[in-house]
Coordinates of C-alpha atoms and ligand atoms in Angstrom, one line a residue:
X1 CA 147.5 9.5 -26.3
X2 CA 145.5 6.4 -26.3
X3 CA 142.2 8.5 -26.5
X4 CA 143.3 10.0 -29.8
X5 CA 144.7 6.5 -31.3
X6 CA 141.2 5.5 -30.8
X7 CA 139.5 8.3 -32.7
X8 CA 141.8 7.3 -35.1
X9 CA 140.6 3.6 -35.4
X10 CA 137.1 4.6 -35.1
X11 CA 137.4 7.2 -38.3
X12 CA 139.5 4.4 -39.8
X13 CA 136.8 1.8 -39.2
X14 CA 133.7 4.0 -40.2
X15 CA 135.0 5.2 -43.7
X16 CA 136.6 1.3 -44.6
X17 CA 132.3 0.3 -43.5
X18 CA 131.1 3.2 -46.4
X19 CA 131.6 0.4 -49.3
X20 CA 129.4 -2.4 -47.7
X21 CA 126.6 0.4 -46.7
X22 CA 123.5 0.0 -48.5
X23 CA 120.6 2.7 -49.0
X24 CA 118.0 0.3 -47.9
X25 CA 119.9 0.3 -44.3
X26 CA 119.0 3.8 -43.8
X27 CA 115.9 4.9 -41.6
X28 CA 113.7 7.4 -43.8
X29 CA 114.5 11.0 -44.1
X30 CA 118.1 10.2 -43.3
X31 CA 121.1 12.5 -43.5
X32 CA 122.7 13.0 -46.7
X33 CA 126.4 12.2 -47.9
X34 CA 128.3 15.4 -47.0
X35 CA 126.6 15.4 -43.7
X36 CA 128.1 11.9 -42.4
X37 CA 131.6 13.4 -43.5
X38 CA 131.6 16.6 -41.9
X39 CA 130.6 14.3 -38.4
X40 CA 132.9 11.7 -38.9
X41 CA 136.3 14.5 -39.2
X42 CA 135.0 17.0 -37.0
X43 CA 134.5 16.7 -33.2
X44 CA 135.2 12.6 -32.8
X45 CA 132.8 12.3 -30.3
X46 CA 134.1 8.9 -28.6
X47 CA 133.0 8.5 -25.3
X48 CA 135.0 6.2 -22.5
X49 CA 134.1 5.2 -19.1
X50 CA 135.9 2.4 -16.8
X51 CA 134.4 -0.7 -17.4
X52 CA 134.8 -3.4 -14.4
X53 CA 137.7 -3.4 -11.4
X54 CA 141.0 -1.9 -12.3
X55 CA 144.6 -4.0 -11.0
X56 CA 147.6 -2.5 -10.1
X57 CA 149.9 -3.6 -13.1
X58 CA 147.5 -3.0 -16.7
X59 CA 145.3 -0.4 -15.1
X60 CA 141.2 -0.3 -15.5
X61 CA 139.3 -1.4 -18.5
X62 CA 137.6 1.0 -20.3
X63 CA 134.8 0.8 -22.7
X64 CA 134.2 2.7 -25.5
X65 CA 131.2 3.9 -27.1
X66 CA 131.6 5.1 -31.2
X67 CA 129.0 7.2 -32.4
X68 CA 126.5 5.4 -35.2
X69 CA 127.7 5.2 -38.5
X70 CA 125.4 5.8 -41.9
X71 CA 126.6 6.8 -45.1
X72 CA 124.1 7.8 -48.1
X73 CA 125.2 6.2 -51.5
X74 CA 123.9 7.7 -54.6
X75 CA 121.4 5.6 -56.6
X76 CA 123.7 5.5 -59.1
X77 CA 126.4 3.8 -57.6
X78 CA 124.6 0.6 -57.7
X79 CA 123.8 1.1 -61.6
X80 CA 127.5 1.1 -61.9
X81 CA 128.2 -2.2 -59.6
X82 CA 125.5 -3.6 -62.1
X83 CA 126.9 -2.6 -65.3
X84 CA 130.2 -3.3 -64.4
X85 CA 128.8 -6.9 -63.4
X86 CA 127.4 -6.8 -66.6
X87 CA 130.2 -5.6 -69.0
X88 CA 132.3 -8.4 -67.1
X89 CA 129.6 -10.9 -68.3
X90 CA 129.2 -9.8 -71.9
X91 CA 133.1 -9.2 -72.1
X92 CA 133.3 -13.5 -71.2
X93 CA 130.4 -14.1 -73.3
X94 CA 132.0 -12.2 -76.7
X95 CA 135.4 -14.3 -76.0
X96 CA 133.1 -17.0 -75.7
X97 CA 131.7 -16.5 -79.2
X98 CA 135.3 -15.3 -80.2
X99 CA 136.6 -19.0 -79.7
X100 CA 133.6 -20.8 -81.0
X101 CA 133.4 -19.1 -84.4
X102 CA 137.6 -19.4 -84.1
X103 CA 136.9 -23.2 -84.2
X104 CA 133.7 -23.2 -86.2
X105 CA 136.1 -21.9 -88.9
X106 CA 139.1 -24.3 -88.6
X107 CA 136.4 -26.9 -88.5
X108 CA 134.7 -25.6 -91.3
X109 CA 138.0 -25.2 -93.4
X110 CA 139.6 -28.6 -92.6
X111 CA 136.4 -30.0 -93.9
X112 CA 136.5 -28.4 -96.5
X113 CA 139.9 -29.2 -97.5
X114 CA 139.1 -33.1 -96.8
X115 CA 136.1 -32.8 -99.5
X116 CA 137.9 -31.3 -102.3
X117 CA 140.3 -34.4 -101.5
X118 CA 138.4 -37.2 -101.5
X119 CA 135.5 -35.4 -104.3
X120 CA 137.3 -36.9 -107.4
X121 CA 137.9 -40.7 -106.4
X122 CA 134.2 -41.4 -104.2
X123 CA 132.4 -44.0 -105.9
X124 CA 128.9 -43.2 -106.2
X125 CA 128.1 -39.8 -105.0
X126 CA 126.9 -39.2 -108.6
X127 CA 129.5 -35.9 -108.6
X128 CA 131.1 -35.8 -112.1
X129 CA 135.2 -34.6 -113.0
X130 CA 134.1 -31.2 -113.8
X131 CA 131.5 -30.6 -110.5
X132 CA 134.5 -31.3 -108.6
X133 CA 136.4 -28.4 -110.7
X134 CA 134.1 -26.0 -109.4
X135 CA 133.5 -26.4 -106.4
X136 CA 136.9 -26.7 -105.8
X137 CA 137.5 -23.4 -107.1
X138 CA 134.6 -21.9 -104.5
X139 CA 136.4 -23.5 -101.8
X140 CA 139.3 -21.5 -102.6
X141 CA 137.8 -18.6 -102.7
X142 CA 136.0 -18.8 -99.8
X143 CA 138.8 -19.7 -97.5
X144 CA 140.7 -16.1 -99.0
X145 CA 137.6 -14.4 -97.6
X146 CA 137.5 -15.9 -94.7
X147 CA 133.1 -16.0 -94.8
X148 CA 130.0 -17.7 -95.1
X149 CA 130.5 -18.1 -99.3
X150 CA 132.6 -21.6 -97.9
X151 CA 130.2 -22.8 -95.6
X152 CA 127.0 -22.5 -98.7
X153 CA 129.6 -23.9 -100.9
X154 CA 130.7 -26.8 -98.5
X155 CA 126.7 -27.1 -98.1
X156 CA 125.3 -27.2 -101.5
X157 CA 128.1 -29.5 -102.0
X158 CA 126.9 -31.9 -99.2
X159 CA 123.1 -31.6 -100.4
X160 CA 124.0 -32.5 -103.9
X161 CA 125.7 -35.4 -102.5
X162 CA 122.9 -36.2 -100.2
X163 CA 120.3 -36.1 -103.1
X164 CA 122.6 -38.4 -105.3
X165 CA 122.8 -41.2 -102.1
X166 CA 119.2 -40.3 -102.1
X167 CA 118.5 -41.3 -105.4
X168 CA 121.1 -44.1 -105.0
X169 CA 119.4 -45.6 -102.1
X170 CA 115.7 -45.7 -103.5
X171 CA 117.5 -47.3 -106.5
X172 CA 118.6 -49.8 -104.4
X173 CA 115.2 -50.4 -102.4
X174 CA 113.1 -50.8 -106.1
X175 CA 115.4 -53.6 -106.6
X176 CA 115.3 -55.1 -103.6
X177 CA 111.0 -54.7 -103.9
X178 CA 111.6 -56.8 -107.4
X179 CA 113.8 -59.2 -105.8
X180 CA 111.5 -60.1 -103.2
X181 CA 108.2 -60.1 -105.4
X182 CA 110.9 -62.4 -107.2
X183 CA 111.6 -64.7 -104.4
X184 CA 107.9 -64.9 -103.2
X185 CA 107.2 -66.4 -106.1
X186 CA 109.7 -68.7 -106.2
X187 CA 109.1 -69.9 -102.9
X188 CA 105.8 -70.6 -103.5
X189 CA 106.3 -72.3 -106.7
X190 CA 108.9 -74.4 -104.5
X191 CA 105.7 -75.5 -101.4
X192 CA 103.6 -76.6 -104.3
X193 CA 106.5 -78.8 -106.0
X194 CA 107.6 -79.9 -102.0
X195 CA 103.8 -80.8 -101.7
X196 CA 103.7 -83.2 -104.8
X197 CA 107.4 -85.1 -103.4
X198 CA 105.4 -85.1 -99.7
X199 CA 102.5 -86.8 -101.6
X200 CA 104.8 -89.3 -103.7
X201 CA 106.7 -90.3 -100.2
X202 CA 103.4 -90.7 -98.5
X203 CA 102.5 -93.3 -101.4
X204 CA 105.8 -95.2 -101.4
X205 CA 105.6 -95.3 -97.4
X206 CA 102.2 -97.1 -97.0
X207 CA 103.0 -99.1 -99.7
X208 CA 106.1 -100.1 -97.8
X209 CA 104.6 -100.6 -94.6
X210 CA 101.5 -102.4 -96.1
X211 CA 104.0 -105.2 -97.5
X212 CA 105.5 -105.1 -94.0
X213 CA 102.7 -106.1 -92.8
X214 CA 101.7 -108.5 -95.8
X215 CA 104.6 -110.5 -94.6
X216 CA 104.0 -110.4 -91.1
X217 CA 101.0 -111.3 -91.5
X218 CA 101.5 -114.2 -93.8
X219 CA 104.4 -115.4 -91.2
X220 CA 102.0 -115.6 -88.5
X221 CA 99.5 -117.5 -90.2
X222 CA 102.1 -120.1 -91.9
X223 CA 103.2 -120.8 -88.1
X224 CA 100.1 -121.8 -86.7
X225 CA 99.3 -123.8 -89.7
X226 CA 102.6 -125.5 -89.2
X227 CA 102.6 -125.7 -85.4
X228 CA 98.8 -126.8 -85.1
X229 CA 98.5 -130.2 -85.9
X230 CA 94.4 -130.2 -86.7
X231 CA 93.8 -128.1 -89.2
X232 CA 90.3 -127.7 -88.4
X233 CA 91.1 -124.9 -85.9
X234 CA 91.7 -122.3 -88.5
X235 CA 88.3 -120.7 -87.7
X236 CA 88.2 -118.0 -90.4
X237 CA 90.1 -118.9 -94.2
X238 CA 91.5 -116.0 -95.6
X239 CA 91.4 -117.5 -99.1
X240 CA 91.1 -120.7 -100.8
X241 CA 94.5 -122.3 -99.9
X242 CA 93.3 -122.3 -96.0
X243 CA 90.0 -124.4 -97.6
X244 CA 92.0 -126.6 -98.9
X245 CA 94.0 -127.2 -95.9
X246 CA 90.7 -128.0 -94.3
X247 CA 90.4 -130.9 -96.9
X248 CA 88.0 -129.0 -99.2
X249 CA 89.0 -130.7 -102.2
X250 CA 86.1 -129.8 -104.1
X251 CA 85.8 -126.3 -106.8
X252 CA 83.2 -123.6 -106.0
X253 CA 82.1 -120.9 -104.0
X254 CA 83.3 -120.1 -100.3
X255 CA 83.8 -117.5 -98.1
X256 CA 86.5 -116.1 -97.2
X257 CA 87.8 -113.3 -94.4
X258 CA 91.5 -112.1 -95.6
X259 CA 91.0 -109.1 -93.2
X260 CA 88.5 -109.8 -90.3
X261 CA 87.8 -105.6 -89.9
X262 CA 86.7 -105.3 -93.7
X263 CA 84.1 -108.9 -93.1
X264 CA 83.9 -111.9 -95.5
X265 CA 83.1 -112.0 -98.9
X266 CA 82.1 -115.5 -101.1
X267 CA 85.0 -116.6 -104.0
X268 CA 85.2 -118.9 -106.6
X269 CA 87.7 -121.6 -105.3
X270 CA 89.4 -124.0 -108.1
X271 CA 90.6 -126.5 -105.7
X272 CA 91.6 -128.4 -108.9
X273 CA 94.0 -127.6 -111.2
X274 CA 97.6 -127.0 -110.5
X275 CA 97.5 -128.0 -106.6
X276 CA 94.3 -126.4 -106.3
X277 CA 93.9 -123.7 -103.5
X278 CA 93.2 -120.9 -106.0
X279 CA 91.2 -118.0 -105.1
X280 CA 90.0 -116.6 -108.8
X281 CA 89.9 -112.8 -109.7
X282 CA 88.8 -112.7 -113.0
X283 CA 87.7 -115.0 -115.7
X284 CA 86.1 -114.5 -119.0
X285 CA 84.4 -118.0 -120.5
X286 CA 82.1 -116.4 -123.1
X287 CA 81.4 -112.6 -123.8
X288 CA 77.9 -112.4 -121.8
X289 CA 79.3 -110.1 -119.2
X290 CA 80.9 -106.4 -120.6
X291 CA 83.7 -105.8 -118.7
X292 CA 83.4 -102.0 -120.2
X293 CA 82.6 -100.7 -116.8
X294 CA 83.4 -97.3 -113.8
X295 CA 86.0 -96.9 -111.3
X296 CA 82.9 -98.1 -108.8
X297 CA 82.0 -101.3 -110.7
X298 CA 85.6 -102.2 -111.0
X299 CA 86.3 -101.1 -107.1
X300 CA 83.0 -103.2 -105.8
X301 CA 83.2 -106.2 -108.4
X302 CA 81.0 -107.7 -111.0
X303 CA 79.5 -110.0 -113.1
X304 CA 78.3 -114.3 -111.7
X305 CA 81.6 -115.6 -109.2
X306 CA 80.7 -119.0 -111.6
X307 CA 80.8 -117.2 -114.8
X308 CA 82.5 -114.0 -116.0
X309 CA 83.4 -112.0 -113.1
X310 CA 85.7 -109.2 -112.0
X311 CA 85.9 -109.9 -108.3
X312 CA 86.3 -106.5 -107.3
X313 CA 89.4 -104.1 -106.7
X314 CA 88.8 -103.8 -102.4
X315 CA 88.7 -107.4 -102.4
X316 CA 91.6 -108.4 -104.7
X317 CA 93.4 -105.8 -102.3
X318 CA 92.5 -107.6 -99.2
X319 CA 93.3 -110.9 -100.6
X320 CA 96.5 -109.6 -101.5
X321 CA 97.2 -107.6 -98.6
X322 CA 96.6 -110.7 -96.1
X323 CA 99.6 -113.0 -97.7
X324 CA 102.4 -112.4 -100.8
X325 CA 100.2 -113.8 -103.3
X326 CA 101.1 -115.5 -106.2
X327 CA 99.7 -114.7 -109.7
X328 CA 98.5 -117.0 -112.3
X329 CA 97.4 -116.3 -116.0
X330 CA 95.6 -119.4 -117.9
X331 CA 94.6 -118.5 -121.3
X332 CA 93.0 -120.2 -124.2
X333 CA 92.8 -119.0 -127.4
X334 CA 90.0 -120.0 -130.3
X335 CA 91.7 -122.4 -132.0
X336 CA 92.6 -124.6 -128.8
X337 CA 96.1 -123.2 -128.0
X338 CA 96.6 -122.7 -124.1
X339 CA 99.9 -121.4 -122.5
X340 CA 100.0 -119.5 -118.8
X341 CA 102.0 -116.9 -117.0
X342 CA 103.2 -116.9 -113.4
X343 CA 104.0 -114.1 -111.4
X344 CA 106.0 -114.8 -108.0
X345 CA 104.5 -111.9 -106.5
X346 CA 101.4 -109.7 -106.8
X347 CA 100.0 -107.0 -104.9
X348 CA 97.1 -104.3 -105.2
X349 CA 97.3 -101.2 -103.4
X350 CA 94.1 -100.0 -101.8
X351 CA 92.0 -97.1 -103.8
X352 CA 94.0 -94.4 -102.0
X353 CA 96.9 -95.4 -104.1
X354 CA 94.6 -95.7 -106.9
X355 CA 94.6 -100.0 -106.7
X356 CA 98.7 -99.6 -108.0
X357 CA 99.5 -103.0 -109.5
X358 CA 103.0 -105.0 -107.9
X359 CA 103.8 -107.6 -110.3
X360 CA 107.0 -109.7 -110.6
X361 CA 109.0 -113.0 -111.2
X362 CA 107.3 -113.9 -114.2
X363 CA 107.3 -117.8 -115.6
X364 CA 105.3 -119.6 -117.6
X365 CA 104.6 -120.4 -121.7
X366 CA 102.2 -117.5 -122.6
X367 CA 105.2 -114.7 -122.4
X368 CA 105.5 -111.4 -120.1
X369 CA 102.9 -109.2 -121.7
X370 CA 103.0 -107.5 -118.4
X371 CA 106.2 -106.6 -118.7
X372 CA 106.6 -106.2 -122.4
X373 CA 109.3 -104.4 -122.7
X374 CA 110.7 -100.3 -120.9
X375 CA 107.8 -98.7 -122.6
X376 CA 105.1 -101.1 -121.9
X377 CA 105.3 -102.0 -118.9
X378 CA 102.1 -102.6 -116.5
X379 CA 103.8 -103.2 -113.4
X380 CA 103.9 -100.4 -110.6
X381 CA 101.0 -98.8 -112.6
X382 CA 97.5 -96.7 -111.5
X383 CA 94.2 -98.4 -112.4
X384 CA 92.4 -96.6 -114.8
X385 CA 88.8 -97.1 -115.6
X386 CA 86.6 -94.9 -118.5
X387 CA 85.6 -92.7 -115.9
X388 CA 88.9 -92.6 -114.0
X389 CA 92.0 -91.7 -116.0
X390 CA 95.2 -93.0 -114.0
X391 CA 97.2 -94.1 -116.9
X392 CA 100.7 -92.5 -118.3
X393 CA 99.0 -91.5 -121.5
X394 CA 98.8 -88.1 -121.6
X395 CA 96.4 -87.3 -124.3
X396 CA 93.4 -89.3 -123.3
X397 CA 92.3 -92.2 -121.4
X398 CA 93.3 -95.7 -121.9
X399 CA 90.5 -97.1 -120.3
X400 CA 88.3 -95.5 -122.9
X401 CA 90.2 -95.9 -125.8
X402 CA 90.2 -100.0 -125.1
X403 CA 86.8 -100.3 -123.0
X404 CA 88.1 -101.9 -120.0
X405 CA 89.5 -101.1 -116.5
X406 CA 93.0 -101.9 -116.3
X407 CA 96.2 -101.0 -115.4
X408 CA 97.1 -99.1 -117.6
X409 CA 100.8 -97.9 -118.9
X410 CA 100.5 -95.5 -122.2
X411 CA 98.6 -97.5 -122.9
X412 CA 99.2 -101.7 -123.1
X413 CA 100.7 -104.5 -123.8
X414 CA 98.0 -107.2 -122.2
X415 CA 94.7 -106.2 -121.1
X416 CA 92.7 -108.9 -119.9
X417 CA 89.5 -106.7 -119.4
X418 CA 89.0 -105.8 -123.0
X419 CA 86.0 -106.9 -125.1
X420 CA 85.4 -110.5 -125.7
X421 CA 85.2 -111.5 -129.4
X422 CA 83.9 -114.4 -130.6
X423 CA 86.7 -115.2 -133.6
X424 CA 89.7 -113.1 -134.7
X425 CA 89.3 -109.4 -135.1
X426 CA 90.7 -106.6 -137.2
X427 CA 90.5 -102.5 -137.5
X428 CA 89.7 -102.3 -134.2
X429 CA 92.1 -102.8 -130.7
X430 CA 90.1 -103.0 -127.9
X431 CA 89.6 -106.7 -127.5
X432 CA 91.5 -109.3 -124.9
X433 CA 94.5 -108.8 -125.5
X434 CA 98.3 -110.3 -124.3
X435 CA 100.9 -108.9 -126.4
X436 CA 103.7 -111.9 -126.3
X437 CA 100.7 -114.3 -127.4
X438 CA 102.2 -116.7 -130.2
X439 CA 100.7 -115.3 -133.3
X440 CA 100.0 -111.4 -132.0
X441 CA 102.8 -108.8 -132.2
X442 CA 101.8 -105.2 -131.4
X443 CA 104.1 -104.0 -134.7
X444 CA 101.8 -106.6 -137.0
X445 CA 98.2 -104.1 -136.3
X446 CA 96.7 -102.9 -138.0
X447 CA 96.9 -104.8 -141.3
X448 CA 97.1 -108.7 -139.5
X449 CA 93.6 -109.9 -137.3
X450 CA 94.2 -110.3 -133.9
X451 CA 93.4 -113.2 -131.8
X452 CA 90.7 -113.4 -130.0
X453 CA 90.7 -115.4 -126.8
X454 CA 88.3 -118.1 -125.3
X455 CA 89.0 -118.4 -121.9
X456 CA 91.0 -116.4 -119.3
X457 CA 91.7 -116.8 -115.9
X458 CA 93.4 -115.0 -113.4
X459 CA 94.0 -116.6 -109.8
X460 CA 95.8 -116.1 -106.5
X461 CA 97.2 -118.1 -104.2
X462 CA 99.6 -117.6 -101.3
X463 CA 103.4 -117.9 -102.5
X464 CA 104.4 -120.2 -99.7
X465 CA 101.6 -123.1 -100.6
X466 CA 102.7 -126.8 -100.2
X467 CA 99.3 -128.6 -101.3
Ligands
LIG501 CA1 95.6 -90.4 -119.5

């Protein structure tokens, strides 16, 4: 009984082993399919022997030997495992492509459905009322097909659209080219102009600071002359008034030093008139010197310091520069009239600012030709000089028109520099001139003479002088 249970198991166990045979298992020139069968149900040739020590209750052991076991597939069998694995693999891969195209088309035909919605009301696409007409009628029809005639429509539609933002956009970028070329333009017009104010503050700074240091300068020296009680020990004058101080009573040349870096210079002193210490910047006495001179004759000085002199535009800077100055005017006229002008304060820039003339608080008999009236007005004006036009006029030079260096506005009310007649003086305008003279009105030329003048002076001294 237990011997044929055990054929049974072994048959059992060699026909469940036929599926996981393989060919390449089998030795060559093995037995063939029907072979194996007719062994395996004929004789079952199981062998047993005892195996080991029997014991009284279970008995002996026994081992049993089954016979080998081959089976011999056809070639084909494994063709089939592989198309089947195959068919499995294109079966997935068609439901796959089943469910993509599925979605490809809902995607497609909600898209669809939002264009011809939004189409008519899209600003700027460049797609008209009756575009929209059509293609919405496409998209109708290609949604009753169910096929690609949608999808072209859907994608002409889109590249029409695309062409007309295209179009749109390279539009936009031309403008945006002119704009900038625009703004380029404009900026740099705008660092030229910012140039020109950067100049004009530069100007009114050092102007500032060199008052500054006009005054602090001029404080300095009136202390020492105030706290030294021998006047003697002021070693180098800066201008007349510190000769005077020294008990130079007497008119005439002298040296002065009003800046120590730029070195001494000789003056005409009048140590006379009016509380003497006057340091003289001009005079004219009788005609012998022309005062019809360039920027560097009028900038270095001219003419005999005991005749007719300019004394130059550096120096009269210096002078000025070293203390507030005050300015005064003596004229005197062919038939014996004199009258003066005072100016509290006078200044003259340095040849960077173009000698720039400060001139205020006038007083005096002779009248403000300086300050004639708002459009003849010499004070905060350029010097201009034949060869150097500074002036406000804009269609020529001053300087030339009335042969002199002055200061000229557009172009004068005074001009001390002009030529020097002899006697009174008509059809021409280019002599001495001072516009609130007594007998001279700019309105009266050019049917009345003008008056010619004998003598002029023009002298500095420092404002805070107590002879
Ligand atoms: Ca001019």
């Amino acid at each position: 009984m237990r011997l044929a249970l055990l054929c049974v198991c072994a048959t059992a166990t060699s026909l469940l082993a036929v599926p996981w045979s393989s060919a390449a298992d089998l030795p060559d020139g093995a037995q063939g399919w029907d072979k194996v069968q007719d062994k395996a149900a004929g004789g079952c040739p199981v062998k047993m022997k005892p195996s080991g020590q029997c014991d009284e209750e279970d008995g002996c052991p026994y081992q049993v030997t089954l016979p080998p076991l081959t089976i011999q597939l056809p070639k084909q069998f494994r063709m089939l495992e592989k198309t089947v694995k195959e068919l499995q693999g294109l079966k997935e891969t068609v439901n796959r492509l089943r469910r993509d195209c599925l979605e490809c088309r809902h995607q497609a035909d909600q898209s669809l459905q939002k264009d011809s919605e939004e189409a008519p009301g899209t600003v700027g696409t460049g797609i008209g009322p009756e575009g929209t007409g059509d293609e919405e009628r496409g998209g109708e029809t290609s949604r009753d097909t169910g096929t690609i005639k949608g999808d072209v429509g859907a994608n002409s539609n889109s590249v029409s659209e695309m062409k007309a933002k295209m179009s749109k956009m390279s539009n936009s970028l031309r403008n945006a080219r002119t704009q900038i070329t625009d703004l380029q333009g404009r900026v740099e017009k705008m660092s030229l102009l910012n140039l020109k104010n950067v100049e004009a503050i530069v100007d009114s700074k050092v102007e500032n600071i060199s008052g500054m240091v006009n005054k602090l300068s001029t404080t300095c020296s009136t202390q020492c002359a105030l706290t030294n009680p021998n006047p003697q020990f002021i070693m180098a004058p800066k201008d007349c008034s510190d000769y005077n101080m020294l008990q130079q009573k007497k008119s005439g040349l002298y040296r002065v030093t009003p800046d120590p870096k730029n070195g001494t210079f000789e003056v005409y002193c009048d140590m006379e008139s009016y509380g003497g210490g006057w340091t003289l910047v001009q005079q004219r006495l009788n005609g012998s010197i022309s005062f019809n001179r360039t920027w560097a004759e009028y900038k270095s000085g001219f003419g005999n310091l005991q005749g007719e002199f300019w004394l130059g535009n550096d120096r009269i800077h210096l002078l000025t520069k070293a203390k507030d100055m005050v300015l005064r005017i003596e004229l005197e006229d062919f038939e014996g009239v004199r009258e003066y002008a005072k100016f509290d304060q006078f200044y003259v820039s340095n040849e960077f600012l173009r000698y720039r003339l400060s001139v205020s608080g006038y007083s005096g008999t002779a009248g403000n030709a300086l300050h004639f009236n708002k459009n003849f007005n010499h004070d905060q004006k350029f010097f201009t000089t034949p060869d150097r036009d500074n002036d406000m006029y804009p269609s020529g030079n001053c300087g030339a028109y009335y042969s002199s260096g002055w200061w000229f506005d557009a172009c004068m009310s005074a001009n001390l520099n002009g030529k020097y007649y002899h006697k009174r003086y008509k059809g021409v305008r280019n002599g001495i001139f001072w516009g609130t003279w007594h007998n001279m009105t700019v309105e009266a030329y050019p049917t009345n003479y003008r008056q010619a003048f004998k003598t002029v002076k023009m002298m500095i001294r420092p404002k805070n002088y107590a002879p």
